[in-house]
PDB file of N, CA, C and O in Angstrom:
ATOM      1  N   UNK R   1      -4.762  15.600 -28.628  1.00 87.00           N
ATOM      2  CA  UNK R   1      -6.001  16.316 -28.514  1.00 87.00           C
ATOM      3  C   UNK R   1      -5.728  17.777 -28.156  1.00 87.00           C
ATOM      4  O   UNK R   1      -6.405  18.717 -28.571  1.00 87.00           O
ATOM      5  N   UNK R   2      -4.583  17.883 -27.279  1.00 89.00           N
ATOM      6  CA  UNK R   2      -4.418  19.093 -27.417  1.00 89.00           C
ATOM      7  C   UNK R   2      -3.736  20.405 -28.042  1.00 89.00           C
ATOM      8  O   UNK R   2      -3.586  21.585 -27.724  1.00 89.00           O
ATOM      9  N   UNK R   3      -3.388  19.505 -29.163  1.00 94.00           N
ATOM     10  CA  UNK R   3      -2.692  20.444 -30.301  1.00 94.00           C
ATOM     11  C   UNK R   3      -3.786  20.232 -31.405  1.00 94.00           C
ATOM     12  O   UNK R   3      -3.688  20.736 -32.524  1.00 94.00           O
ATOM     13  N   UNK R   4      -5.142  19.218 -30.887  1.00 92.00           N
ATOM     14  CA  UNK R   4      -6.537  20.030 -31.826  1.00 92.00           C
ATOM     15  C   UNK R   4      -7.321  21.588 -31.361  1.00 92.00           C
ATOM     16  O   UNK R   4      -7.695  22.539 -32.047  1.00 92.00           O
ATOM     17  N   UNK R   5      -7.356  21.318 -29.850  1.00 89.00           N
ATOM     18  CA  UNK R   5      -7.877  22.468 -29.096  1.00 89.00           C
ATOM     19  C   UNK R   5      -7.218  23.695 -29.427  1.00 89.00           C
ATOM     20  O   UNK R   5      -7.724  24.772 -29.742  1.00 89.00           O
ATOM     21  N   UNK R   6      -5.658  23.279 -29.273  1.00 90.00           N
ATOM     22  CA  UNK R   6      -5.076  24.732 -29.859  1.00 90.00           C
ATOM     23  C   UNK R   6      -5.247  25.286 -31.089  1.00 90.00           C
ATOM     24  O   UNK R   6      -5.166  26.512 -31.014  1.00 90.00           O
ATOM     25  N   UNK R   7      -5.537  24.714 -32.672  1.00 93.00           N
ATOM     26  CA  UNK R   7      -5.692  24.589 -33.582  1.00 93.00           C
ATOM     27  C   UNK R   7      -6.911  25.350 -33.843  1.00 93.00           C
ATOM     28  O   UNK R   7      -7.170  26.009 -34.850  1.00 93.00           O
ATOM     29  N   UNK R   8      -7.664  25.162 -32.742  1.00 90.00           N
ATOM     30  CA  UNK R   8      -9.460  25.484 -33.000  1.00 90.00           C
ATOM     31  C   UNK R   8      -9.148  27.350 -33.319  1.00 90.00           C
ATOM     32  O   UNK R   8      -8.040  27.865 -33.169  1.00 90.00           O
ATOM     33  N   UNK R   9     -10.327  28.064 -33.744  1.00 92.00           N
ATOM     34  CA  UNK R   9     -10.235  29.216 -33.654  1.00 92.00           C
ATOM     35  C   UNK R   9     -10.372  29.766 -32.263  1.00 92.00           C
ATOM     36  O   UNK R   9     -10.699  29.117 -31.268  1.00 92.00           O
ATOM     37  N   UNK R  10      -9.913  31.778 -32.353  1.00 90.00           N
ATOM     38  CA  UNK R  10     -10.684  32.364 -30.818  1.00 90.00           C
ATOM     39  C   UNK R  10     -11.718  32.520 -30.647  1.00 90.00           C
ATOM     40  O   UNK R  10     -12.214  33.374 -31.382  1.00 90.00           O
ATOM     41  N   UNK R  11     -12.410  32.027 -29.907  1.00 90.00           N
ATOM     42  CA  UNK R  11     -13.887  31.935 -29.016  1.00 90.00           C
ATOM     43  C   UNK R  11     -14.397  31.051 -29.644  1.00 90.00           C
ATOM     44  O   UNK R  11     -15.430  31.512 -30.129  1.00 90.00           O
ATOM     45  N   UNK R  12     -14.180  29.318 -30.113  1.00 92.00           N
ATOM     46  CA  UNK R  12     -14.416  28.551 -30.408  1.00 92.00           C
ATOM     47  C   UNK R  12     -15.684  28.015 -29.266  1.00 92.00           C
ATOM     48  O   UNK R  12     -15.436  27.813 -28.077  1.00 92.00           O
ATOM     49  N   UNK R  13     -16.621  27.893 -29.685  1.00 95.00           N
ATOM     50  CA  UNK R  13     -17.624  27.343 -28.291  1.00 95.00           C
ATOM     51  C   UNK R  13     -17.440  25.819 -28.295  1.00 95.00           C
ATOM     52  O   UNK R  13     -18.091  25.261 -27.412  1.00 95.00           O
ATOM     53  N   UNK R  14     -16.704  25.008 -29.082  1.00 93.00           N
ATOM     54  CA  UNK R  14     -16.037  23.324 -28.704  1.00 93.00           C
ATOM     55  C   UNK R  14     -15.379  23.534 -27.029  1.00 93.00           C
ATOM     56  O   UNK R  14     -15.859  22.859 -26.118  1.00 93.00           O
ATOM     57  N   UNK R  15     -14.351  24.442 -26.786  1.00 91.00           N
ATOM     58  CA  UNK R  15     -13.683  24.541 -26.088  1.00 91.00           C
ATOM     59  C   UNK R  15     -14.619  25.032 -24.839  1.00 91.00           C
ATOM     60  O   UNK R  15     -14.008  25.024 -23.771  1.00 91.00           O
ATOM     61  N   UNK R  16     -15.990  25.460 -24.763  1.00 92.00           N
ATOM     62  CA  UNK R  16     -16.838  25.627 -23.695  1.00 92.00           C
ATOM     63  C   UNK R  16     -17.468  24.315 -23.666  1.00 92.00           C
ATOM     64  O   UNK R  16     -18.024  23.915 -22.643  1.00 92.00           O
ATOM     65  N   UNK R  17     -17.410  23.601 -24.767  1.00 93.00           N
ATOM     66  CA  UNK R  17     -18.523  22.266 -24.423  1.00 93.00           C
ATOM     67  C   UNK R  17     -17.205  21.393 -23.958  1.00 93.00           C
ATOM     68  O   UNK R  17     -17.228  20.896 -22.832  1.00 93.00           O
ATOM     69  N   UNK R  18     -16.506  21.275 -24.473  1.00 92.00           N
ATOM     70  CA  UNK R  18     -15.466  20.424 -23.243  1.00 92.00           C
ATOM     71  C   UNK R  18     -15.021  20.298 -21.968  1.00 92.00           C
ATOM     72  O   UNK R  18     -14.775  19.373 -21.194  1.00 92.00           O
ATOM     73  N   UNK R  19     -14.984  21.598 -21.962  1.00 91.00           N
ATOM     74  CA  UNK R  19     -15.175  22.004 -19.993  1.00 91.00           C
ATOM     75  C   UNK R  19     -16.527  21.932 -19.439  1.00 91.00           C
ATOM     76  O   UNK R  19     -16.762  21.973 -18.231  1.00 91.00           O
ATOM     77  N   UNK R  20     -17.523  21.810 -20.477  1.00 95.00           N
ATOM     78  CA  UNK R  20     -18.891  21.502 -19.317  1.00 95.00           C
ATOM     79  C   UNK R  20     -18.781  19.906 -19.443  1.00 95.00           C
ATOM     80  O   UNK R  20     -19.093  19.289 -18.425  1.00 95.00           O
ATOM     81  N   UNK R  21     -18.440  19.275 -20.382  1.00 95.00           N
ATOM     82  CA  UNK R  21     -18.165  17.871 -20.364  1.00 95.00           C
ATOM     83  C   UNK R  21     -17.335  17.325 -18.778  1.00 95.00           C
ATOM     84  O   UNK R  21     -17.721  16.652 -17.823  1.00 95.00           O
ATOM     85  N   UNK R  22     -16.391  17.829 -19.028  1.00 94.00           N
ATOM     86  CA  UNK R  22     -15.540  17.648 -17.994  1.00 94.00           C
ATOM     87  C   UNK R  22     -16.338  17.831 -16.819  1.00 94.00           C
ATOM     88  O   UNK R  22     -16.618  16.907 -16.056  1.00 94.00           O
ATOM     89  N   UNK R  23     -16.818  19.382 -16.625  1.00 95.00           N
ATOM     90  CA  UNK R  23     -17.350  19.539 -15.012  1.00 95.00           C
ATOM     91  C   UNK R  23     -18.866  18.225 -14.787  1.00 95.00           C
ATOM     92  O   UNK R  23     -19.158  17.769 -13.682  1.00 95.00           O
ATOM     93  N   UNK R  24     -19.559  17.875 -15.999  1.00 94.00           N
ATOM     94  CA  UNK R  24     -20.410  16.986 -15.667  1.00 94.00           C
ATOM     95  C   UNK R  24     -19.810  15.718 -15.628  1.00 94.00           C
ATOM     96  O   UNK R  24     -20.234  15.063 -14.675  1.00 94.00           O
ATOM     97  N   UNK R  25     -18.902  15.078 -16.377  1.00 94.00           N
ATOM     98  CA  UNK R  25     -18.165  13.841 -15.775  1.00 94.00           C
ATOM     99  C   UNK R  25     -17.649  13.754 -14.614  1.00 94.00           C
ATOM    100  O   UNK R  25     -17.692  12.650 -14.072  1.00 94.00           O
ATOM    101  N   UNK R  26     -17.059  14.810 -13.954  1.00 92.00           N
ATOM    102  CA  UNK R  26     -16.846  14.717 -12.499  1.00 92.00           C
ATOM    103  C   UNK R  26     -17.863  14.622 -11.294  1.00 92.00           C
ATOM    104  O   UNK R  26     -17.786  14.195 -10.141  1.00 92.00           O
ATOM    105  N   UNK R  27     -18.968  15.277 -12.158  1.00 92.00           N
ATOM    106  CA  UNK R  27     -20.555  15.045 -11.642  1.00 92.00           C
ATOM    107  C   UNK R  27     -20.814  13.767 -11.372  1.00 92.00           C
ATOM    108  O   UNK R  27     -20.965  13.151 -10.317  1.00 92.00           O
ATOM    109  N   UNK R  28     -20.835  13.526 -12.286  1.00 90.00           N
ATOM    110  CA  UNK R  28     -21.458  11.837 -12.648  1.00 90.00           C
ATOM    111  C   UNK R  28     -20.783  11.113 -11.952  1.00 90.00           C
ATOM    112  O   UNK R  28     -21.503  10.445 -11.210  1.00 90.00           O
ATOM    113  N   UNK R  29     -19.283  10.834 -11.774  1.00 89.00           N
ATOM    114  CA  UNK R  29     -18.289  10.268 -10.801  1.00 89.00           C
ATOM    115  C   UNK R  29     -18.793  10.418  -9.546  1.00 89.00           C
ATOM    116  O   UNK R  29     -19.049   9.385  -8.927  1.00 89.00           O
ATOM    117  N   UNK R  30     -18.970  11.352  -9.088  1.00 88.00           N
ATOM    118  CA  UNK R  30     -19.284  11.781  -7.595  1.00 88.00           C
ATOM    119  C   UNK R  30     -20.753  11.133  -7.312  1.00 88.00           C
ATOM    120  O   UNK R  30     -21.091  10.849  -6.163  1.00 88.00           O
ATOM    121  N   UNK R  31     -21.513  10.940  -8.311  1.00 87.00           N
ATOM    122  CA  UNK R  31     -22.731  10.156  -7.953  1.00 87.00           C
ATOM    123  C   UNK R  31     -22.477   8.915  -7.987  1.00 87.00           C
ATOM    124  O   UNK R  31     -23.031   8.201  -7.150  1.00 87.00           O
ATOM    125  N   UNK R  32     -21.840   8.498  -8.672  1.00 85.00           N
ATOM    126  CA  UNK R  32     -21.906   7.100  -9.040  1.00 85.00           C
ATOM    127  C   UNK R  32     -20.802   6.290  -7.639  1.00 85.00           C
ATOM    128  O   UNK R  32     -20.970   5.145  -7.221  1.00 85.00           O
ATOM    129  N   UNK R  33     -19.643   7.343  -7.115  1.00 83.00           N
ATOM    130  CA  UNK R  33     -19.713   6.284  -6.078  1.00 83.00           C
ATOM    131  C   UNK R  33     -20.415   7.032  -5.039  1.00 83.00           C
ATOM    132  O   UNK R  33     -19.633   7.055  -4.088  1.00 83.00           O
ATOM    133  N   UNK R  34     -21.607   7.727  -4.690  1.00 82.00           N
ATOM    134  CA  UNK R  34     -22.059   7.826  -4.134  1.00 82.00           C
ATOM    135  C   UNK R  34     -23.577   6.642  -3.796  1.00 82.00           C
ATOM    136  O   UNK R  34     -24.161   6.301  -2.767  1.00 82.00           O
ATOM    137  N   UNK R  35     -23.705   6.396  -4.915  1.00 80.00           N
ATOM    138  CA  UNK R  35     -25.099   5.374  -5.367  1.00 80.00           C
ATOM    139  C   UNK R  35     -24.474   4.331  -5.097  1.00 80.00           C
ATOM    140  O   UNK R  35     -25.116   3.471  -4.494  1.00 80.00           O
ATOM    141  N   UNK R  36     -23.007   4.037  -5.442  1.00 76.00           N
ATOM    142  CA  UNK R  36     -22.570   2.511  -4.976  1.00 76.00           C
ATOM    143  C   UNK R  36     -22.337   2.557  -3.690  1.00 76.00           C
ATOM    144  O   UNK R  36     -22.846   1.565  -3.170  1.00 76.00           O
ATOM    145  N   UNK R  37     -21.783   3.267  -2.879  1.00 78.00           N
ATOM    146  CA  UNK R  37     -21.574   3.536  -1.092  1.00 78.00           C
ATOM    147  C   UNK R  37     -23.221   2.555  -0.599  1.00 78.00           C
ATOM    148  O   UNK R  37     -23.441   1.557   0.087  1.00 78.00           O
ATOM    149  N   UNK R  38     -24.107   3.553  -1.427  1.00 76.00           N
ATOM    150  CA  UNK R  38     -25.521   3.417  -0.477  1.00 76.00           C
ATOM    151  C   UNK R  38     -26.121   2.169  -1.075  1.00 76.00           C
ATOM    152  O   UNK R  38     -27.319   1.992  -0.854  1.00 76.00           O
ATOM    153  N   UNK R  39     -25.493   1.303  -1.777  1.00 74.00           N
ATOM    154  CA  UNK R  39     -26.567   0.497  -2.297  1.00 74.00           C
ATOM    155  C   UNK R  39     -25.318  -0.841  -1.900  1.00 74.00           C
ATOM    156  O   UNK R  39     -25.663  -1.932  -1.445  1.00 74.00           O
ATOM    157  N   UNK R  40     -24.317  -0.577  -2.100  1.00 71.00           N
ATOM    158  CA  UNK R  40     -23.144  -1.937  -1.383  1.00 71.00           C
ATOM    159  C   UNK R  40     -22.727  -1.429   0.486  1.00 71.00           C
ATOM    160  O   UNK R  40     -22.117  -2.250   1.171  1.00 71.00           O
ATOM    161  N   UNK R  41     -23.108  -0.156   1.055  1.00 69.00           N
ATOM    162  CA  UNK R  41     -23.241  -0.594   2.135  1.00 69.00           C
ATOM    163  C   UNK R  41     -24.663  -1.148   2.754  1.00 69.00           C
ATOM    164  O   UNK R  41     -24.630  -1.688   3.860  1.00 69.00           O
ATOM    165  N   UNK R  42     -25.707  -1.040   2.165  1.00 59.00           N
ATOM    166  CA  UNK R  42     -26.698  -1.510   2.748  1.00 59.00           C
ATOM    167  C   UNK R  42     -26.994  -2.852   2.205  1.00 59.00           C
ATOM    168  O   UNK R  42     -28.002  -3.368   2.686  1.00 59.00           O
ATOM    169  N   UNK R  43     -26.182  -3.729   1.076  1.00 60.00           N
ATOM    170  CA  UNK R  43     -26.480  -4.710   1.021  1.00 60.00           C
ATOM    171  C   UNK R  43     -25.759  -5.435   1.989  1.00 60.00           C
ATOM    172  O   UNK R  43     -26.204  -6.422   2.574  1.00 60.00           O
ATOM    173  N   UNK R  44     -24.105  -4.706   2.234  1.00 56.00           N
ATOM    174  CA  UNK R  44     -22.802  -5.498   3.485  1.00 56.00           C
ATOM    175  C   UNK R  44     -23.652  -5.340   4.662  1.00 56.00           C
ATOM    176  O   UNK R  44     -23.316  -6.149   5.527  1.00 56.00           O
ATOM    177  N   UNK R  45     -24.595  -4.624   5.003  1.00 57.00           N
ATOM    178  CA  UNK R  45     -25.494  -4.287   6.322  1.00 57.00           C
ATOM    179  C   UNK R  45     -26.263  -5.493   6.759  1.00 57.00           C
ATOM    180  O   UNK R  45     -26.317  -6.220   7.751  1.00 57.00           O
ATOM    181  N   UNK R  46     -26.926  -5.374   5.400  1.00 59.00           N
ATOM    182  CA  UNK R  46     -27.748  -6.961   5.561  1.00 59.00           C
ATOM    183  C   UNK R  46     -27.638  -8.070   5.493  1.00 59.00           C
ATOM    184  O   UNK R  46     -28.532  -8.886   5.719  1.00 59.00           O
ATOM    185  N   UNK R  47     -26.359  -8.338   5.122  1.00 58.00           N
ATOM    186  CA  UNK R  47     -25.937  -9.799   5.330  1.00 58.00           C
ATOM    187  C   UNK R  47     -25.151  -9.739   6.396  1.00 58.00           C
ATOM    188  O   UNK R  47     -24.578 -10.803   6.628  1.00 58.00           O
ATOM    189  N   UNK R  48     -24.950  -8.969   7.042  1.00 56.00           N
ATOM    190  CA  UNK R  48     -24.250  -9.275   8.607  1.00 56.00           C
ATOM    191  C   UNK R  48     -25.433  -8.950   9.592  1.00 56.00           C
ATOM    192  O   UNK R  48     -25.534  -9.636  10.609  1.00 56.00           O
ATOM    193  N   UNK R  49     -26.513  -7.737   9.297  1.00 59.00           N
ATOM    194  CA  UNK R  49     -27.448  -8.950  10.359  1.00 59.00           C
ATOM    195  C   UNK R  49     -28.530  -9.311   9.900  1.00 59.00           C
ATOM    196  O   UNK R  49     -29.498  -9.079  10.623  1.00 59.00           O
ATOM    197  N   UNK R  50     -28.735  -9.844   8.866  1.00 59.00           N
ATOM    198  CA  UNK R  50     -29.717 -10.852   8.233  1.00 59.00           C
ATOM    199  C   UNK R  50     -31.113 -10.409   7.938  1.00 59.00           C
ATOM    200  O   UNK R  50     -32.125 -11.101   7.821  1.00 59.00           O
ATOM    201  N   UNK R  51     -30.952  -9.028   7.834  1.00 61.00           N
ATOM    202  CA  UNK R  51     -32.149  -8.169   7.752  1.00 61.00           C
ATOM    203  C   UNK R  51     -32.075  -7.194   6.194  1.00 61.00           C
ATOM    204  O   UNK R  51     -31.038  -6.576   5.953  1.00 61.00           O
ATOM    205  N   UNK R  52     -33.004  -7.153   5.423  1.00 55.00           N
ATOM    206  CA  UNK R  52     -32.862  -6.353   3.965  1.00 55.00           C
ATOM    207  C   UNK R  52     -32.767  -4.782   4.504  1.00 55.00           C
ATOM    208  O   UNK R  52     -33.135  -4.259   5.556  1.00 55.00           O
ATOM    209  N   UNK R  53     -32.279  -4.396   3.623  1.00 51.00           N
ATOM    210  CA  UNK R  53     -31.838  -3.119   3.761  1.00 51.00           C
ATOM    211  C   UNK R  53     -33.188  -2.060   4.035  1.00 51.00           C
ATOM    212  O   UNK R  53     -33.004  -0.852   4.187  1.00 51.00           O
TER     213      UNK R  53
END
């Protein structure tokens, strides 16, 4: 892949949509175990003391 990127022309705007790809997949990562933290610690919450989250 990266002897396509190099291949591309200068000021190719592919090569700007790949780096916003990138910075929003790292986005998305950072939410996603953030949404699992809050939704598997409050289910481990409630089954140790028997109360719903």
């Amino acid at each position: 892949m990266a002897d396509e990127i190099d291949a591309l022309p200068e000021g190719s705007v592919i090569v700007g949509w790949l780096a916003d790809y990138m910075v929003l997949r790292g986005q998305l990562r950072v939410c996603q175990q953030d949404v699992n933290a809050l939704f598997w610690g409050a289910n481990v919450k409630s089954q140790i003391t028997g109360r719903a989250p």
